[in-house]
């Protein structure tokens, strides 16, 4: 069974391997031992804190194969971004220049440095190891965050965002950054990406152009990737769009990948999921559920002992608002008869 759970100290080696495999452009998970250990420690603290409003909590989950004990992937939520360090974006704006006397109309796009998303919650750090990219692994890692947020809305902002990885090659070359590097920064994309990943953002305020940048002045290569996602990130973007996320013109400072947003209450999984009472059934009671092959995503409602999975071994009784689970599924999720469980049909 594949089970999502909060990360723990014993997951460090697996997290480090994922950081290596994720490569350039995956800013939220740099290959830095000290930072990775800090992320684990911060997540452990966040899962055990009593929280009444979003702050600097960071929730990091891993997807584990309970049989092999392999860590298949990772996913996370930042409760509120930009509270301790600036959270920068470029906003792509259009300006109309019009001369009625000459009959000339020009629409000019500019990139405007801003921190408009300060305080928003961010779903982030989603990565599935390549050899496990099959079945429901990616969907579970993506949607489980919304189940957790639906359980505990007081821990999160009303606005949820996701930063998408922009275009760069296998060597970490970003066409967008190449223009900025030549004209303003003088450091390559992997270096800039790594500095941001370890929380060193001072160079942005020191070197980033303070005035709006005219898109027409960028190189054709840089212009062509604004708002575009990396090919490996495209599946994640499609999942987000199905949940209701949309792009409102904000892009990353370094690779110009799009940032998408949605109101927490409008997330599809939040709206469609429901809470029911657990009933543990035997194999004979659940055999027809397997035959129907209707998969359910379900999770416990606890914070520190949160668990989630996808399984067909479920029967929902609407008249009693109860969810019948197998004893094995209940045990893996830490559930007993009478407990609450949040679920959604897939």
Coordinates of C-alpha atoms in Angstrom, one line a residue:
X1 CA 0.0 0.0 0.0
X2 CA 1.1 3.5 -0.7
X3 CA 0.6 5.8 2.3
X4 CA 1.2 9.5 2.8
X5 CA 2.6 10.5 6.2
X6 CA 4.4 13.5 7.8
X7 CA 8.2 13.4 7.2
X8 CA 10.4 12.2 10.1
X9 CA 14.2 12.3 10.8
X10 CA 14.7 8.8 9.5
X11 CA 13.6 10.1 6.0
X12 CA 16.7 12.3 5.6
X13 CA 18.6 9.9 3.3
X14 CA 15.6 9.5 1.0
X15 CA 14.9 13.3 1.0
X16 CA 18.5 13.9 0.0
X17 CA 18.2 11.5 -2.8
X18 CA 15.1 13.2 -4.0
X19 CA 16.8 16.6 -3.8
X20 CA 19.6 15.2 -6.1
X21 CA 17.1 13.6 -8.5
X22 CA 14.9 16.7 -8.8
X23 CA 17.8 18.7 -10.4
X24 CA 18.1 22.3 -11.3
X25 CA 15.1 24.6 -11.0
X26 CA 13.5 22.7 -8.1
X27 CA 14.2 25.6 -5.8
X28 CA 12.2 24.3 -2.7
X29 CA 14.5 21.3 -2.3
X30 CA 18.2 22.2 -2.9
X31 CA 20.9 19.5 -2.3
X32 CA 22.1 21.0 1.0
X33 CA 22.3 18.7 4.0
X34 CA 21.9 21.5 6.6
X35 CA 18.9 22.9 4.8
X36 CA 17.3 19.5 4.3
X37 CA 17.7 18.7 8.0
X38 CA 16.2 22.1 8.9
X39 CA 13.2 21.4 6.6
X40 CA 12.6 18.1 8.4
X41 CA 12.9 19.7 11.8
X42 CA 10.6 22.6 10.9
X43 CA 8.0 20.2 9.5
X44 CA 8.1 18.1 12.7
X45 CA 7.6 21.2 14.8
X46 CA 4.7 22.4 12.5
X47 CA 2.8 19.1 12.8
X48 CA 2.9 19.2 16.6
X49 CA 2.1 22.9 17.1
X50 CA -1.3 24.2 18.2
X51 CA -2.2 26.7 15.5
X52 CA -5.2 29.0 15.2
X53 CA -4.0 31.1 12.2
X54 CA -1.4 30.6 9.5
X55 CA 2.2 31.6 10.3
X56 CA 5.6 30.2 9.5
X57 CA 4.6 26.6 9.6
X58 CA 5.8 24.2 6.9
X59 CA 4.2 20.8 6.4
X60 CA 6.3 18.2 4.5
X61 CA 4.9 14.8 3.7
X62 CA 6.4 11.7 2.2
X63 CA 4.8 8.9 0.2
X64 CA 5.9 5.5 1.4
X65 CA 5.5 2.0 0.0
X66 CA 4.5 0.2 3.2
X67 CA 5.8 -3.1 2.0
X68 CA 9.2 -2.1 0.6
X69 CA 9.6 0.9 2.9
X70 CA 10.8 2.9 -0.1
X71 CA 10.1 6.6 -0.1
X72 CA 8.5 7.3 -3.5
X73 CA 8.0 11.0 -3.4
X74 CA 7.5 14.1 -1.4
X75 CA 5.0 17.0 -1.2
X76 CA 4.5 20.1 1.0
X77 CA 2.5 23.1 2.1
X78 CA 3.9 26.4 3.3
X79 CA 1.2 28.0 5.6
X80 CA 2.1 31.6 4.8
X81 CA 4.9 32.7 2.5
X82 CA 6.9 35.9 2.7
X83 CA 6.6 36.6 6.4
X84 CA 10.3 36.2 7.3
X85 CA 11.9 36.9 3.9
X86 CA 10.5 38.7 0.9
X87 CA 8.6 36.5 -1.6
X88 CA 9.2 38.1 -5.0
X89 CA 7.5 37.7 -8.3
X90 CA 7.3 39.5 -11.6
X91 CA 3.8 40.5 -12.6
X92 CA 3.3 40.7 -16.4
X93 CA 1.2 43.8 -17.1
X94 CA -0.1 45.3 -20.4
X95 CA 0.0 49.0 -21.1
X96 CA -1.8 50.6 -24.0
X97 CA 0.0 53.5 -25.8
X98 CA -2.3 55.3 -28.2
X99 CA -1.9 58.4 -30.4
X100 CA -5.3 59.4 -31.8
X101 CA -3.6 62.0 -34.1
X102 CA -1.4 59.4 -35.7
X103 CA -3.9 56.5 -35.4
X104 CA -1.2 54.4 -33.7
X105 CA -2.0 51.9 -30.9
X106 CA 0.6 49.8 -29.2
X107 CA 0.1 47.3 -26.4
X108 CA 3.4 47.1 -24.4
X109 CA 4.0 44.4 -21.8
X110 CA 6.2 45.0 -18.7
X111 CA 7.6 42.9 -15.9
X112 CA 7.0 44.5 -12.5
X113 CA 8.8 43.4 -9.4
X114 CA 6.4 42.8 -6.5
X115 CA 5.6 40.7 -3.4
X116 CA 1.8 40.6 -3.9
X117 CA 1.5 37.0 -2.6
X118 CA 2.9 37.7 0.9
X119 CA 0.8 35.8 3.4
X120 CA -0.7 33.3 0.9
X121 CA -0.4 29.6 1.5
X122 CA 1.7 27.7 -1.0
X123 CA 1.5 24.1 -2.2
X124 CA 5.0 23.1 -3.1
X125 CA 7.8 20.6 -3.2
X126 CA 5.9 18.0 -5.2
X127 CA 8.2 15.4 -6.6
X128 CA 7.7 11.8 -7.6
X129 CA 10.8 9.7 -8.2
X130 CA 11.0 8.7 -11.9
X131 CA 10.8 5.0 -11.5
X132 CA 7.6 5.3 -9.5
X133 CA 5.7 7.6 -11.9
X134 CA 2.8 5.4 -12.5
X135 CA -0.6 4.7 -11.1
X136 CA -1.9 7.1 -8.5
X137 CA 1.3 8.3 -7.0
X138 CA 1.3 11.8 -8.5
X139 CA -2.4 12.4 -7.9
X140 CA -2.1 11.2 -4.3
X141 CA 0.9 13.5 -3.6
X142 CA -0.9 16.5 -5.2
X143 CA -4.4 16.1 -3.8
X144 CA -3.5 15.0 -0.3
X145 CA -2.5 18.5 0.5
X146 CA -6.1 19.7 -0.1
X147 CA -7.5 17.0 2.1
X148 CA -5.2 18.1 4.9
X149 CA -6.1 21.8 4.3
X150 CA -9.8 20.9 4.3
X151 CA -9.4 19.2 7.7
X152 CA -7.6 22.2 9.2
X153 CA -8.5 25.4 7.3
X154 CA -7.5 27.6 10.3
X155 CA -3.9 26.7 9.6
X156 CA -3.9 28.2 6.1
X157 CA -4.6 31.4 4.2
X158 CA -7.8 31.9 2.2
X159 CA -5.5 32.2 -0.9
X160 CA -3.4 29.2 -2.1
X161 CA -0.7 29.5 -4.7
X162 CA 1.7 27.1 -6.5
X163 CA 4.9 28.1 -8.3
X164 CA 5.6 26.2 -11.5
X165 CA 9.1 25.3 -12.6
X166 CA 10.0 27.2 -15.8
X167 CA 12.0 26.4 -18.8
X168 CA 15.6 25.3 -18.4
X169 CA 17.8 22.6 -20.0
X170 CA 19.5 19.6 -18.5
X171 CA 22.5 21.7 -17.6
X172 CA 20.4 24.3 -15.7
X173 CA 20.5 26.9 -18.5
X174 CA 17.4 29.2 -18.4
X175 CA 16.8 31.4 -21.4
X176 CA 15.0 34.0 -19.2
X177 CA 17.8 34.1 -16.6
X178 CA 20.4 34.3 -19.3
X179 CA 19.2 37.7 -20.2
X180 CA 19.0 38.9 -16.6
X181 CA 22.5 37.4 -15.9
X182 CA 24.0 39.3 -18.8
X183 CA 22.4 42.6 -18.0
X184 CA 22.1 42.7 -14.2
X185 CA 23.3 39.7 -12.1
X186 CA 26.5 38.2 -13.4
X187 CA 25.8 34.8 -11.8
X188 CA 24.5 31.7 -13.6
X189 CA 21.0 30.2 -13.1
X190 CA 22.1 27.2 -11.0
X191 CA 23.9 29.5 -8.6
X192 CA 21.0 31.9 -8.3
X193 CA 18.5 29.0 -8.0
X194 CA 20.6 27.4 -5.2
X195 CA 21.0 30.7 -3.3
X196 CA 17.2 31.2 -3.2
X197 CA 16.8 27.5 -2.2
X198 CA 18.9 28.0 0.9
X199 CA 17.1 31.2 1.8
X200 CA 19.8 33.7 0.6
X201 CA 17.7 36.3 -1.3
X202 CA 19.6 39.5 -0.4
X203 CA 21.1 39.6 -3.9
X204 CA 17.7 40.0 -5.4
X205 CA 17.1 43.4 -3.7
X206 CA 20.7 44.4 -4.4
X207 CA 20.9 43.5 -8.1
X208 CA 17.4 43.2 -9.5
X209 CA 16.3 46.1 -11.7
X210 CA 14.0 48.4 -9.6
X211 CA 11.9 49.7 -12.5
X212 CA 9.6 47.8 -14.8
X213 CA 11.3 45.8 -17.5
X214 CA 9.9 46.1 -21.0
X215 CA 9.3 42.6 -22.4
X216 CA 10.1 43.8 -25.9
X217 CA 13.7 44.6 -24.8
X218 CA 14.4 41.0 -23.7
X219 CA 16.0 38.5 -26.1
X220 CA 13.5 36.5 -28.3
X221 CA 14.6 33.4 -26.3
X222 CA 13.7 35.0 -23.0
X223 CA 10.4 36.3 -24.3
X224 CA 9.4 32.9 -25.6
X225 CA 9.5 31.2 -22.2
X226 CA 7.6 33.7 -20.0
X227 CA 4.8 31.9 -18.3
X228 CA 5.8 28.5 -19.7
X229 CA 6.4 25.4 -17.6
X230 CA 9.2 22.8 -17.8
X231 CA 8.1 19.6 -19.6
X232 CA 8.6 17.6 -16.4
X233 CA 6.3 20.0 -14.5
X234 CA 3.5 20.0 -17.1
X235 CA 1.6 17.0 -15.5
X236 CA 1.7 18.8 -12.1
X237 CA 0.2 22.0 -13.7
X238 CA -2.6 19.9 -15.3
X239 CA -3.5 18.5 -11.9
X240 CA -3.5 22.0 -10.4
X241 CA -5.7 23.3 -13.2
X242 CA -8.2 20.5 -12.6
X243 CA -8.4 21.7 -9.0
X244 CA -9.3 25.2 -10.1
X245 CA -5.9 26.9 -10.1
X246 CA -5.4 29.6 -12.7
X247 CA -2.6 32.0 -13.9
X248 CA -3.1 35.7 -13.2
X249 CA 0.1 37.0 -14.8
X250 CA 2.7 36.3 -12.0
X251 CA 5.9 34.6 -13.0
X252 CA 9.1 33.5 -11.3
X253 CA 12.0 35.9 -11.2
X254 CA 14.6 33.4 -12.4
X255 CA 13.0 31.1 -15.0
X256 CA 9.7 33.0 -15.6
X257 CA 7.6 29.9 -14.8
X258 CA 4.0 30.7 -14.0
X259 CA 2.6 31.0 -10.5
X260 CA -1.0 29.9 -10.3
X261 CA -3.6 30.6 -7.6
X262 CA -7.0 29.7 -6.2
X263 CA -9.2 30.5 -3.2
X264 CA -9.0 27.7 -0.6
X265 CA -12.7 27.3 -0.6
X266 CA -12.8 26.9 -4.4
X267 CA -10.3 24.0 -4.6
X268 CA -12.2 21.1 -6.2
X269 CA -10.9 18.5 -3.7
X270 CA -11.9 20.7 -0.8
X271 CA -15.4 21.2 -2.1
X272 CA -16.0 17.6 -3.1
X273 CA -14.5 15.8 -0.1
X274 CA -16.5 14.9 2.9
X275 CA -16.1 13.6 6.4
X276 CA -17.7 10.2 7.4
X277 CA -17.5 7.8 10.3
X278 CA -15.2 4.7 10.1
X279 CA -16.7 1.3 10.1
X280 CA -14.3 -1.6 9.8
X281 CA -15.6 -4.5 7.7
X282 CA -14.4 -7.9 6.8
X283 CA -13.3 -9.2 3.4
X284 CA -16.7 -10.6 2.5
X285 CA -18.4 -7.2 3.1
X286 CA -15.8 -5.4 1.0
X287 CA -15.4 -7.9 -1.9
X288 CA -17.9 -6.2 -4.1
X289 CA -16.1 -2.9 -3.6
X290 CA -12.9 -4.4 -5.1
X291 CA -14.9 -5.7 -8.1
X292 CA -16.4 -2.2 -8.8
X293 CA -12.8 -0.8 -8.9
X294 CA -14.0 2.5 -7.6
X295 CA -11.0 4.1 -6.0
X296 CA -11.2 6.4 -3.0
X297 CA -8.7 8.8 -1.6
X298 CA -9.0 8.9 2.2
X299 CA -7.2 10.3 5.1
X300 CA -7.3 10.6 8.9
X301 CA -8.2 13.9 10.5
X302 CA -5.3 14.0 12.9
X303 CA -2.4 16.5 12.4
X304 CA 0.7 14.9 13.8
X305 CA -0.4 11.3 13.0
X306 CA -1.9 12.2 9.6
X307 CA -2.1 9.4 7.1
X308 CA -3.7 9.1 3.6
X309 CA -3.9 6.6 0.8
X310 CA -5.9 5.5 -2.3
X311 CA -7.8 2.2 -2.2
X312 CA -10.8 0.5 -3.8
X313 CA -11.4 -1.4 -0.5
X314 CA -14.1 1.1 0.6
X315 CA -17.9 1.1 0.8
X316 CA -19.7 4.4 1.5
X317 CA -23.2 4.2 3.1
X318 CA -24.8 7.6 2.5
X319 CA -27.8 7.0 4.7
X320 CA -25.5 6.5 7.7
X321 CA -22.7 8.7 6.4
X322 CA -20.2 5.9 7.2
X323 CA -17.2 4.6 5.3
X324 CA -16.5 0.9 5.6
X325 CA -12.8 0.1 5.4
X326 CA -10.8 -3.1 5.5
X327 CA -9.0 -3.8 8.7
X328 CA -5.6 -3.5 6.9
X329 CA -6.5 -0.1 5.4
X330 CA -7.7 1.2 8.8
X331 CA -4.5 0.0 10.5
X332 CA -2.3 1.7 8.0
X333 CA -4.2 5.0 8.5
X334 CA -4.3 4.6 12.3
X335 CA -8.1 4.5 12.3
X336 CA -10.6 2.6 14.5
X337 CA -14.3 2.1 14.5
X338 CA -16.1 5.4 15.1
X339 CA -13.2 7.7 14.0
X340 CA -13.7 10.4 11.5
X341 CA -12.2 10.0 8.0
X342 CA -12.2 12.5 5.1
X343 CA -12.6 11.0 1.7
X344 CA -13.2 11.7 -2.0
X345 CA -14.2 9.4 -4.9
X346 CA -11.7 9.5 -7.7

